[in-house]
mmCIF file of C-alpha atoms and ligand atoms in Angstrom:
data_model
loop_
_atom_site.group_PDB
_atom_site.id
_atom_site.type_symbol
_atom_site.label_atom_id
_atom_site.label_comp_id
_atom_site.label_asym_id
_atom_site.label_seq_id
_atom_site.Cartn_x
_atom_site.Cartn_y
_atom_site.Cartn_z
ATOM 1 C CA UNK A 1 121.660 83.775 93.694
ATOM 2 C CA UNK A 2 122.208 85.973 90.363
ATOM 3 C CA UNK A 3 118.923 84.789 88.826
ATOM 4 C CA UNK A 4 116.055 87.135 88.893
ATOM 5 C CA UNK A 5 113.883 84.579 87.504
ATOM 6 C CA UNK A 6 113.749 83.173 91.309
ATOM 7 C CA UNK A 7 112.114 85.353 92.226
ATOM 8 C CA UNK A 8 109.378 85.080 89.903
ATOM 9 C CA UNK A 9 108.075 88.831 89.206
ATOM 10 C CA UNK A 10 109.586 91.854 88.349
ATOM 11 C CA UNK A 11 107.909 93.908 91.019
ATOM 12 C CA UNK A 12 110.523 96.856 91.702
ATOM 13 C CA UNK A 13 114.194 97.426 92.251
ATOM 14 C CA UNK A 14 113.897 97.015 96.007
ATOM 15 C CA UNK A 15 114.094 93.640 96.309
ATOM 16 C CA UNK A 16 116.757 93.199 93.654
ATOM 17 C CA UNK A 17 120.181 92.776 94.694
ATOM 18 C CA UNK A 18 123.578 93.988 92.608
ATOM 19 C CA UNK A 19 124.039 90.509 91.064
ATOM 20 C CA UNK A 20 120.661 90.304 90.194
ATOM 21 C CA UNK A 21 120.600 93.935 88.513
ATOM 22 C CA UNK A 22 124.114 93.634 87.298
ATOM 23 C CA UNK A 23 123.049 89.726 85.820
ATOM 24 C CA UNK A 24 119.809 91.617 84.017
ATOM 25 C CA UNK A 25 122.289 94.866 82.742
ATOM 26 C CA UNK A 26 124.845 92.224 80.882
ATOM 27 C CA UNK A 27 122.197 90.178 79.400
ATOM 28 C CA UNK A 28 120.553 93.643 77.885
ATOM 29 C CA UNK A 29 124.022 95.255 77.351
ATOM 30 C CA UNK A 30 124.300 91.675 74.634
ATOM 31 C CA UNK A 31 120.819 92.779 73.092
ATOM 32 C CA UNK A 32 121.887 95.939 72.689
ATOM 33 C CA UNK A 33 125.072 95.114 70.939
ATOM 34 C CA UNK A 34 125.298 96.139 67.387
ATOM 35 C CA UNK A 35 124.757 92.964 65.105
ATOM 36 C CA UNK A 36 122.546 91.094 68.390
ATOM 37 C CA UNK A 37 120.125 88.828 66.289
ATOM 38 C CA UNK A 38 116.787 90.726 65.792
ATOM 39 C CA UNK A 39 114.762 88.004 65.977
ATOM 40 C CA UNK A 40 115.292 84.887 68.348
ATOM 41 C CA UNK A 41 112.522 82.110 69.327
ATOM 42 C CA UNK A 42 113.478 81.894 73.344
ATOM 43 C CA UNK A 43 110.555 82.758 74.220
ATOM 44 C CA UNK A 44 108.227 81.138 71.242
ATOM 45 C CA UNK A 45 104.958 79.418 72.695
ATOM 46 C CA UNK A 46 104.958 82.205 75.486
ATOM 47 C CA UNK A 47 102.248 84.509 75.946
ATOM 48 C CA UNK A 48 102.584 87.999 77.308
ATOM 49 C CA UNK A 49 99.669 90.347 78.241
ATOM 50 C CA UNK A 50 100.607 94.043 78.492
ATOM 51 C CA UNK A 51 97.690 95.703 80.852
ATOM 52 C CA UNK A 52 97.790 98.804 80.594
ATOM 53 C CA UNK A 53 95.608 101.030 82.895
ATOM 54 C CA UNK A 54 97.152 104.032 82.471
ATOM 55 C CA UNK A 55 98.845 105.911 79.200
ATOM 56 C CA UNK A 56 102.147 104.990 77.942
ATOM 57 C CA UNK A 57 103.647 105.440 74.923
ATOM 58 C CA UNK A 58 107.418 104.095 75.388
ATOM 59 C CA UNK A 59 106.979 101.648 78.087
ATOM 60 C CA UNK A 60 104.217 99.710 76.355
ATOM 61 C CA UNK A 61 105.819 99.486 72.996
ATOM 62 C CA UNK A 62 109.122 98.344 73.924
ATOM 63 C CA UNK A 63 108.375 95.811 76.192
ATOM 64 C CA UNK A 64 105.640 94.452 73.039
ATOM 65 C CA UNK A 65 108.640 95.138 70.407
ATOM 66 C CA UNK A 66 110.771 93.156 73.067
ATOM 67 C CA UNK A 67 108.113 89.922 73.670
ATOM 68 C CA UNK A 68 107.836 89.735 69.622
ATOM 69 C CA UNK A 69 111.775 89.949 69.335
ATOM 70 C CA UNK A 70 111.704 86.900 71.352
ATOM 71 C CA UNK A 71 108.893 84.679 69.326
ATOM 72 C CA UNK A 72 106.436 85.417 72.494
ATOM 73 C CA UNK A 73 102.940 85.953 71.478
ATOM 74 C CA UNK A 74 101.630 88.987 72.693
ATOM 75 C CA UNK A 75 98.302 90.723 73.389
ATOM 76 C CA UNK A 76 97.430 94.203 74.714
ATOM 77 C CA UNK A 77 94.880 95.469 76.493
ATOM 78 C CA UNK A 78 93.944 99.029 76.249
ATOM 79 C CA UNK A 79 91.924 99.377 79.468
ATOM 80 C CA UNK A 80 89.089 101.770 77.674
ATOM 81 C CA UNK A 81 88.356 98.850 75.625
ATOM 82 C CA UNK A 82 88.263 96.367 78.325
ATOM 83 C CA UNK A 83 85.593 95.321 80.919
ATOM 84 C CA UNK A 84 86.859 98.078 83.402
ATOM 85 C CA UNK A 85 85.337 100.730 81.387
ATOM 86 C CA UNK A 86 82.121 98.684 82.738
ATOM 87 C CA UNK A 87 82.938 98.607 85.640
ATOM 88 C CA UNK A 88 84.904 95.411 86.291
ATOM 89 C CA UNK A 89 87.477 96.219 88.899
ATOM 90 C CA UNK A 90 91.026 95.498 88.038
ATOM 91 C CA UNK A 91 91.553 92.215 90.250
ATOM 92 C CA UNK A 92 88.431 90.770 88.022
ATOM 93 C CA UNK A 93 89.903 91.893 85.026
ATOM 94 C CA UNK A 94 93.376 90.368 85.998
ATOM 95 C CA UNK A 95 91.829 87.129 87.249
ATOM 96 C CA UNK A 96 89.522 87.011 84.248
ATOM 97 C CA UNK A 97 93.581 87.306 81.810
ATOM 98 C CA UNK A 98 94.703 85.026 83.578
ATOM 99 C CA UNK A 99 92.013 81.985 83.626
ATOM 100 C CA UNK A 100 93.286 82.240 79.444
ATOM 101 C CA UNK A 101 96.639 81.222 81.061
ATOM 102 C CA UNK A 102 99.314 83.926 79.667
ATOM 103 C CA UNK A 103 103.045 83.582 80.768
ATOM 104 C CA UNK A 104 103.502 86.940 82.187
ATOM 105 C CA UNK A 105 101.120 90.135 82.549
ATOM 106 C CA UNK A 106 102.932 93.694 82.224
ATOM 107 C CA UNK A 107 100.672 95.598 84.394
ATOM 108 C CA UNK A 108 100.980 99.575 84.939
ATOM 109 C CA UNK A 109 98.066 100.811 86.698
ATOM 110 C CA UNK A 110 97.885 104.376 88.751
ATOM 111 C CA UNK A 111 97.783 102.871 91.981
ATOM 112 C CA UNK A 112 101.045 102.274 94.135
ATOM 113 C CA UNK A 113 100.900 97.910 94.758
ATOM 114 C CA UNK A 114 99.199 97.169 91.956
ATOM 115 C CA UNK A 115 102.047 94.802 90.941
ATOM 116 C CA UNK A 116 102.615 93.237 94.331
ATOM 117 C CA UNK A 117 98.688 92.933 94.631
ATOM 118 C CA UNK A 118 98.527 90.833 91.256
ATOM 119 C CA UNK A 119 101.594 88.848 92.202
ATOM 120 C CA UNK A 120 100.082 87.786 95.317
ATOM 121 C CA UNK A 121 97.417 86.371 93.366
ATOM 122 C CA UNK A 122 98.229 84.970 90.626
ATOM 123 C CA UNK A 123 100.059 82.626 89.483
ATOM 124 C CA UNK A 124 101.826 83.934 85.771
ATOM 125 C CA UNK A 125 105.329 86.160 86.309
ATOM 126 C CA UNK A 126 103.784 89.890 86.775
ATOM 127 C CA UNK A 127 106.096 92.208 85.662
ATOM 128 C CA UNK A 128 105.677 95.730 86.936
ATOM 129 C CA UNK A 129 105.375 98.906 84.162
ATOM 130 C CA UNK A 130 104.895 101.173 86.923
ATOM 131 C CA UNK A 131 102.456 101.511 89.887
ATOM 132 C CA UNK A 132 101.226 105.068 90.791
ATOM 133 C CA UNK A 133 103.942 106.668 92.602
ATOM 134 C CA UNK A 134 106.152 103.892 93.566
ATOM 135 C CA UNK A 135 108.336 102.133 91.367
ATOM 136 C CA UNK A 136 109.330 101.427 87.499
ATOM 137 C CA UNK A 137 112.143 99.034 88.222
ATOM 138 C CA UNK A 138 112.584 98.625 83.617
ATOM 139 C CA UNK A 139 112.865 101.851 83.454
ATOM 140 C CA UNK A 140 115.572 102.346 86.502
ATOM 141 C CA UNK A 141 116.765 99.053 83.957
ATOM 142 C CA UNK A 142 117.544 100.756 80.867
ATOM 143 C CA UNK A 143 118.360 104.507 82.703
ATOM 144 C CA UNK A 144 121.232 102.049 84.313
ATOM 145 C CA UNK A 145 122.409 100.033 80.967
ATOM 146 C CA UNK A 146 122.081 103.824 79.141
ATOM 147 C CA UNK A 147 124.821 104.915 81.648
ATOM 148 C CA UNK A 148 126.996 101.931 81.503
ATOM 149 C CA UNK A 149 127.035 102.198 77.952
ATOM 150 C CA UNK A 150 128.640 106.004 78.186
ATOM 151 C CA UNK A 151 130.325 106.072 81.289
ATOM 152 C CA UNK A 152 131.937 101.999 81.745
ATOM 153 C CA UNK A 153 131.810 101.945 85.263
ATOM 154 C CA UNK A 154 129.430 102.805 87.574
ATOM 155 C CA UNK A 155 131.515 103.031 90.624
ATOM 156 C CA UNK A 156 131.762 107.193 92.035
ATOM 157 C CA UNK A 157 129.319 108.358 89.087
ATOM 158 C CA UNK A 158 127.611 111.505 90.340
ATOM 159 C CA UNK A 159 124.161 111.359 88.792
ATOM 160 C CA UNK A 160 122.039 114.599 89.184
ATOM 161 C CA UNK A 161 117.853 114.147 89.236
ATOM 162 C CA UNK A 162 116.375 116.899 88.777
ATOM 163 C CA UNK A 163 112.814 118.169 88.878
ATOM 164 C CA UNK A 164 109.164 116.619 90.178
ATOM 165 C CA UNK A 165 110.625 114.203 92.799
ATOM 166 C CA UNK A 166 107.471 114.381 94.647
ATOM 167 C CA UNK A 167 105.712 111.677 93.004
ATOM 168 C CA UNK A 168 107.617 109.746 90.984
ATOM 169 C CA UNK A 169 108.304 106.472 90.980
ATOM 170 C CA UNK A 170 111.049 106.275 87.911
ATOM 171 C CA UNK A 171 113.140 108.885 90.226
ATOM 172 C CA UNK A 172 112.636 106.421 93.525
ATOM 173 C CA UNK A 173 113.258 103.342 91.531
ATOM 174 C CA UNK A 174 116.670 105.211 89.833
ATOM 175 C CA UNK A 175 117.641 105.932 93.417
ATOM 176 C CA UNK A 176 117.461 102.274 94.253
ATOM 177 C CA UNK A 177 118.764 101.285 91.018
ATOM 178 C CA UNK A 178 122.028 103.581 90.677
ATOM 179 C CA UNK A 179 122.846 103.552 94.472
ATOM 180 C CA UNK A 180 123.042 99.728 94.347
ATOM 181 C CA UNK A 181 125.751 100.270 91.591
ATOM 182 C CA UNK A 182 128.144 102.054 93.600
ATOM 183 C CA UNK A 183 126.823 105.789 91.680
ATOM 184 C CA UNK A 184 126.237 108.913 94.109
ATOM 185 C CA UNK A 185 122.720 110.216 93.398
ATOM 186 C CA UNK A 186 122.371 114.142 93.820
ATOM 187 C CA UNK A 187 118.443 114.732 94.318
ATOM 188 C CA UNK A 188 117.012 118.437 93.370
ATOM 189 C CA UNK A 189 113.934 119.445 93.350
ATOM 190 C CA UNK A 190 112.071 123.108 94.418
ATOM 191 C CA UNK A 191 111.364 122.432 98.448
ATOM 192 C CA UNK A 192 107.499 122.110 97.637
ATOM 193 C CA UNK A 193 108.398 118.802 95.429
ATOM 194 C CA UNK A 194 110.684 117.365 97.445
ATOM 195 C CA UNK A 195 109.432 114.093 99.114
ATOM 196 C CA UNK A 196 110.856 113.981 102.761
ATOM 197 C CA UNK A 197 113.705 111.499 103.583
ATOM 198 C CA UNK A 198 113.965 110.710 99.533
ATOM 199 C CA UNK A 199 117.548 110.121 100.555
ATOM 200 C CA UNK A 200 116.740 107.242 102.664
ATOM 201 C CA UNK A 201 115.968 105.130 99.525
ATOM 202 C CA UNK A 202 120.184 105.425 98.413
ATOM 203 C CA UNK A 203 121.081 103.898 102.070
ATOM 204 C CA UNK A 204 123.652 101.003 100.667
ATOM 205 C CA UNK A 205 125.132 98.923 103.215
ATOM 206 C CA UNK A 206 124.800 101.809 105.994
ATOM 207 C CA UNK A 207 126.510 103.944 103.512
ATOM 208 C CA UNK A 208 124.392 107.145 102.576
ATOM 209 C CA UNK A 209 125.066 107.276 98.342
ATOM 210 C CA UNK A 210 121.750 109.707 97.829
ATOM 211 C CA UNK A 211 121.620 113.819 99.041
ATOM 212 C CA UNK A 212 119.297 116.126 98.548
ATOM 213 C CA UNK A 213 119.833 119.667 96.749
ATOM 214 C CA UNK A 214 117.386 122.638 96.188
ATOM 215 C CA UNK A 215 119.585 124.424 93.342
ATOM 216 C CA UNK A 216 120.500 123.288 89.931
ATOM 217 C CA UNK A 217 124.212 125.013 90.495
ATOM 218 C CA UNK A 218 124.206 122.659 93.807
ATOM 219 C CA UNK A 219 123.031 119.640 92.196
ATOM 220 C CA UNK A 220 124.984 119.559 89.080
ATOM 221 C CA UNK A 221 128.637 121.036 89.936
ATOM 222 C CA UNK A 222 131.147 118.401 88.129
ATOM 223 C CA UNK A 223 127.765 115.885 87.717
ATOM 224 C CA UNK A 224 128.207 112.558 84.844
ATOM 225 C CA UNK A 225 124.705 112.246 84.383
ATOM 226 C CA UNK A 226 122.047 114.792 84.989
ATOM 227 C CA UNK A 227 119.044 113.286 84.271
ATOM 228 C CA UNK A 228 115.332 115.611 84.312
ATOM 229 C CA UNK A 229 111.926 114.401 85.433
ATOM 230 C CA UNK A 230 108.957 115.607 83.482
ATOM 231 C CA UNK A 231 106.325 117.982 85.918
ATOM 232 C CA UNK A 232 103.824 115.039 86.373
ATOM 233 C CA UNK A 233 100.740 118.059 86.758
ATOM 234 C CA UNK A 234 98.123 114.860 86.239
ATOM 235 C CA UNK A 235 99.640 113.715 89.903
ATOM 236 C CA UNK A 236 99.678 117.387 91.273
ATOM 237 C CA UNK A 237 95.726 116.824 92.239
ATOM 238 C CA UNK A 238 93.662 120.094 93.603
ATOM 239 C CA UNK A 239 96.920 121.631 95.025
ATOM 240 C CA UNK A 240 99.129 122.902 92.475
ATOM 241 C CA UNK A 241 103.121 123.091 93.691
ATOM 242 C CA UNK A 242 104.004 124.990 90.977
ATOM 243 C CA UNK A 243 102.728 128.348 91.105
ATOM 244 C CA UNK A 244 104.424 129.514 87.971
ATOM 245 C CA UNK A 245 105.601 126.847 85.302
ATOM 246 C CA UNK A 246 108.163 129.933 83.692
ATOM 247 C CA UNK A 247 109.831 130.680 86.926
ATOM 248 C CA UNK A 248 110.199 126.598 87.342
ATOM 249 C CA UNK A 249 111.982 126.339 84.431
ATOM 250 C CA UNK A 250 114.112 129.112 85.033
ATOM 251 C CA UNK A 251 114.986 127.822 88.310
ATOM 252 C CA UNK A 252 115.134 123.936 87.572
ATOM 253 C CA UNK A 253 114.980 123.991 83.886
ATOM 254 C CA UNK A 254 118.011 122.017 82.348
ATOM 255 C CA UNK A 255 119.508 124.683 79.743
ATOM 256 C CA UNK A 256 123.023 125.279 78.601
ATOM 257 C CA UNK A 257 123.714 127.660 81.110
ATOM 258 C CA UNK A 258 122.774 124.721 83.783
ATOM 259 C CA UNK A 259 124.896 122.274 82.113
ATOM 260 C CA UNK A 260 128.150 124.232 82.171
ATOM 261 C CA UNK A 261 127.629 123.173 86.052
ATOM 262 C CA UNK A 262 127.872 119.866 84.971
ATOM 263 C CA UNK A 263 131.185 117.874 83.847
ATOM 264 C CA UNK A 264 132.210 118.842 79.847
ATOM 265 C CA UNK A 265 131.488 115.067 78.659
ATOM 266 C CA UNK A 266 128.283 114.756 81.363
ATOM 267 C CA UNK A 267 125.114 112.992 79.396
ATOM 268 C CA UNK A 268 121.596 114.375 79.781
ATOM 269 C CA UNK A 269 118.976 112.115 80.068
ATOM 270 C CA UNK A 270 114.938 111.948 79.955
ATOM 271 C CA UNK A 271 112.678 109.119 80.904
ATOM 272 C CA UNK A 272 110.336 110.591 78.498
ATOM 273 C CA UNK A 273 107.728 112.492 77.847
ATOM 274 C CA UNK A 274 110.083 115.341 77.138
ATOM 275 C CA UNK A 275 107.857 119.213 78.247
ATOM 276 C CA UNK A 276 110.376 120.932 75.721
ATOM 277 C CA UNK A 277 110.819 124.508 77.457
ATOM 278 C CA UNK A 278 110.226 122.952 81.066
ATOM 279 C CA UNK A 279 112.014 120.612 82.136
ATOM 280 C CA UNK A 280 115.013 121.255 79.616
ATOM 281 C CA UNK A 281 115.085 123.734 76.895
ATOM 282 C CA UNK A 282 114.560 122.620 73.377
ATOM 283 C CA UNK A 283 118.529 122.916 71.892
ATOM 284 C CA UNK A 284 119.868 121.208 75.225
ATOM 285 C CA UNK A 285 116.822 118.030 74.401
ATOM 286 C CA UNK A 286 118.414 117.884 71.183
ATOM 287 C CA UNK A 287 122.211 118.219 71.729
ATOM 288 C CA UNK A 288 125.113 115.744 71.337
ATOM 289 C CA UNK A 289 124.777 115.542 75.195
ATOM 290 C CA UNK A 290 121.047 113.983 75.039
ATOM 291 C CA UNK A 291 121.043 110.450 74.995
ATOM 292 C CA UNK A 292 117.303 110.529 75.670
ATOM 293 C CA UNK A 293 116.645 107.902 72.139
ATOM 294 C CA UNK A 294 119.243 105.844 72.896
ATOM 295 C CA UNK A 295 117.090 105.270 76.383
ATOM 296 C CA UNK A 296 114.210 104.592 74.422
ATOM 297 C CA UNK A 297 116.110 102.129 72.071
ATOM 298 C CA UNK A 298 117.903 101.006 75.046
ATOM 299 C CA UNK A 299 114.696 99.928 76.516
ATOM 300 C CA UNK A 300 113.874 97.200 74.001
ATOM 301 C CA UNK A 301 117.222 95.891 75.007
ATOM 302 C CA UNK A 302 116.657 95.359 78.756
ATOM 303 C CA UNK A 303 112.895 94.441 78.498
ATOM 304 C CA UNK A 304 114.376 91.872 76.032
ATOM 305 C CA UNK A 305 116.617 90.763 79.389
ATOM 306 C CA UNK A 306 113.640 91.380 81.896
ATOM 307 C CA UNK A 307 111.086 88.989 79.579
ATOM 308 C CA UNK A 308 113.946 86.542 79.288
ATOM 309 C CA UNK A 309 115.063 86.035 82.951
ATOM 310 C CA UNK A 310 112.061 85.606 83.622
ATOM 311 C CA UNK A 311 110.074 83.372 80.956
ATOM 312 C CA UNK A 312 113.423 81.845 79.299
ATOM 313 C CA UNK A 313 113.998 78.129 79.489
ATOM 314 C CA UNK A 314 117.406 78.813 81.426
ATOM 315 C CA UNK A 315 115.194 80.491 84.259
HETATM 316 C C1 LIG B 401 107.426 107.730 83.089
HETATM 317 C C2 LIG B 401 106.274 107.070 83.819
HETATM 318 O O1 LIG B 401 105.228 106.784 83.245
HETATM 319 O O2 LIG B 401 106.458 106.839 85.002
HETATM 320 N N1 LIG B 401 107.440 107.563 81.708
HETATM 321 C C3 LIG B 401 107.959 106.424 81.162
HETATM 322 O O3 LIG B 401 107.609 105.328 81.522
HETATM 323 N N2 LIG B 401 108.893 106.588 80.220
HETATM 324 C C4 LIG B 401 107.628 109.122 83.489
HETATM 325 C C5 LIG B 401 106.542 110.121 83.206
HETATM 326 O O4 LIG B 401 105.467 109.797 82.713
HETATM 327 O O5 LIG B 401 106.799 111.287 83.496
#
């Protein structure tokens, strides 16, 4: 079974298997390509809903760029203009969406389920753009196809990820993601935003492909990829784990000094938004090493792949 489409949703990496991720990666890898048509009509006569309950600037584009790329008609809804702002609660604003019978509904909403809760009941393909602190399986997407594209293989990668681990759900679903792929995933993070057992989530076939590191010199020694997490401070709540944001970035702070650690032809990467100064310094975001645009471009690419597996009369 290579097809994702069988399964329906795009609800996280976890239930994905290698063919299924691998399947997904080639079919973005070809929309990627230079010359790939820029307009196609697979999906014409579709309709995609992008529901958007919390802010996005990257995620929400691309996967709109990537529904219009394929002749789908799309509409977005900014939740401060919708019913919720009145106090509809998001299952009534979902059901309402989908009684005007859309295709799919890209959902992100602050809450960890969100996705699997819609997908339970409804009927349209839900595609998940991120639920609170648990996954954001297109992102993992394109941070995977972004590596292929530089490093060929993914077999024996070491792939650093560095930063606010604690709560977020593009570093769980990159565990999943890259682990699956046959890369070893270094995790570092200051002990305070470290989530317990992270290391758990790179368990492949009994065979632990995920550690966990509390020093940038630890983590990114002869690295391939080292790849920062912003400081989420909207999901640090009343209890700040960062006492002092200037001695975080001089401990966990990607700079040059941090990347001579790292292999001579390792890539940096960035899921976006960038805290220049924090999570890496300013000339290191900007370097020949950064391949944090070519993620973003990347990511029209795979949502391209994600909307088609899904919606695409092949499915
Ligand atoms: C991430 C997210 O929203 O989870 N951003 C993104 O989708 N590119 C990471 C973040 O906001 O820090």
């Amino acid at each position: 079974m290579s097809n994702p489409s069988r399964l329906g949703h795009l609800l996280g990496i976890e239930s994905l298997s290698r063919e299924q991720i691998q399947s997904l990666l080639s079919l973005g890898t070809s929309y990627a390509a230079p010359g790939a048509p820029q307009r196609q009509t697979t999906l014409a006569g579709k309709t995609i809903i992008t529901l958007f309950f919390e802010n996005s600037t990257r995620t929400r584009t691309s996967f709109e760029i990537a529904a219009r790329r394929l002749g789908a008609d799309v509409i977005s809804i900014a939740t401060t203009a919708s019913s919720t702002a009145k106090g509809e609660t998001m299952m009534d604003t979902a059901l309402n969406l989908e009684a005007m019978a859309p295709d799919a509904i890209v959902v992100r909403h602050s809450k960890s389920g969100t996705a699997h809760l819609l997908s339970r009941h409804l009927q349209c393909a839900i595609i998940n753009a991120g639920d609170g602190q648990h996954e954001h399986p297109s992102q993992a997407l394109l941070d995977a196809a972004t590596i292929a594209a530089h490093k060929g293989s993914f077999e024996g990668l070491q792939v650093a990820i560095v930063g606010y681990l604690q709560h977020s759900r593009v570093a769980r679903s990159n565990v999943m993601c890259l682990t699956k792929l046959g890369c070893h995933v270094r995790l570092c993070a200051p002990h305070s935003l470290m989530p317990a057992g992270m290391d758990e989530l790179g368990v492949v076939d009994g065979q632990r492909r995920a550690s966990l590191h509390y020093t940038l010199q630890d983590a990114l020694t002869d690295a391939d990829v080292v790849m920062a997490l912003r400081v989420q401070t909207e999901r640090l709540g009343d209890t700040p784990r960062i006492a002092d944001a200037a001695a975080y970035a001089a401990q966990y702070g990607i700079s040059a000094r941090a990347m001579a650690f790292a292999k001579p032809d390792a890539i940096i990467m960035h899921p976006g938004p960038v805290n220049r100064g924090v999570e890496l310094t300013a000339d290191i975001a900007d370097s020949s090493r950064s391949v944090i645009l070519e993620q973003v471009s990347m990511g029209v690419a795979m949502r391209m792949a994600i909307l088609h597996q899904l919606l695409g009369a092949a499915a």
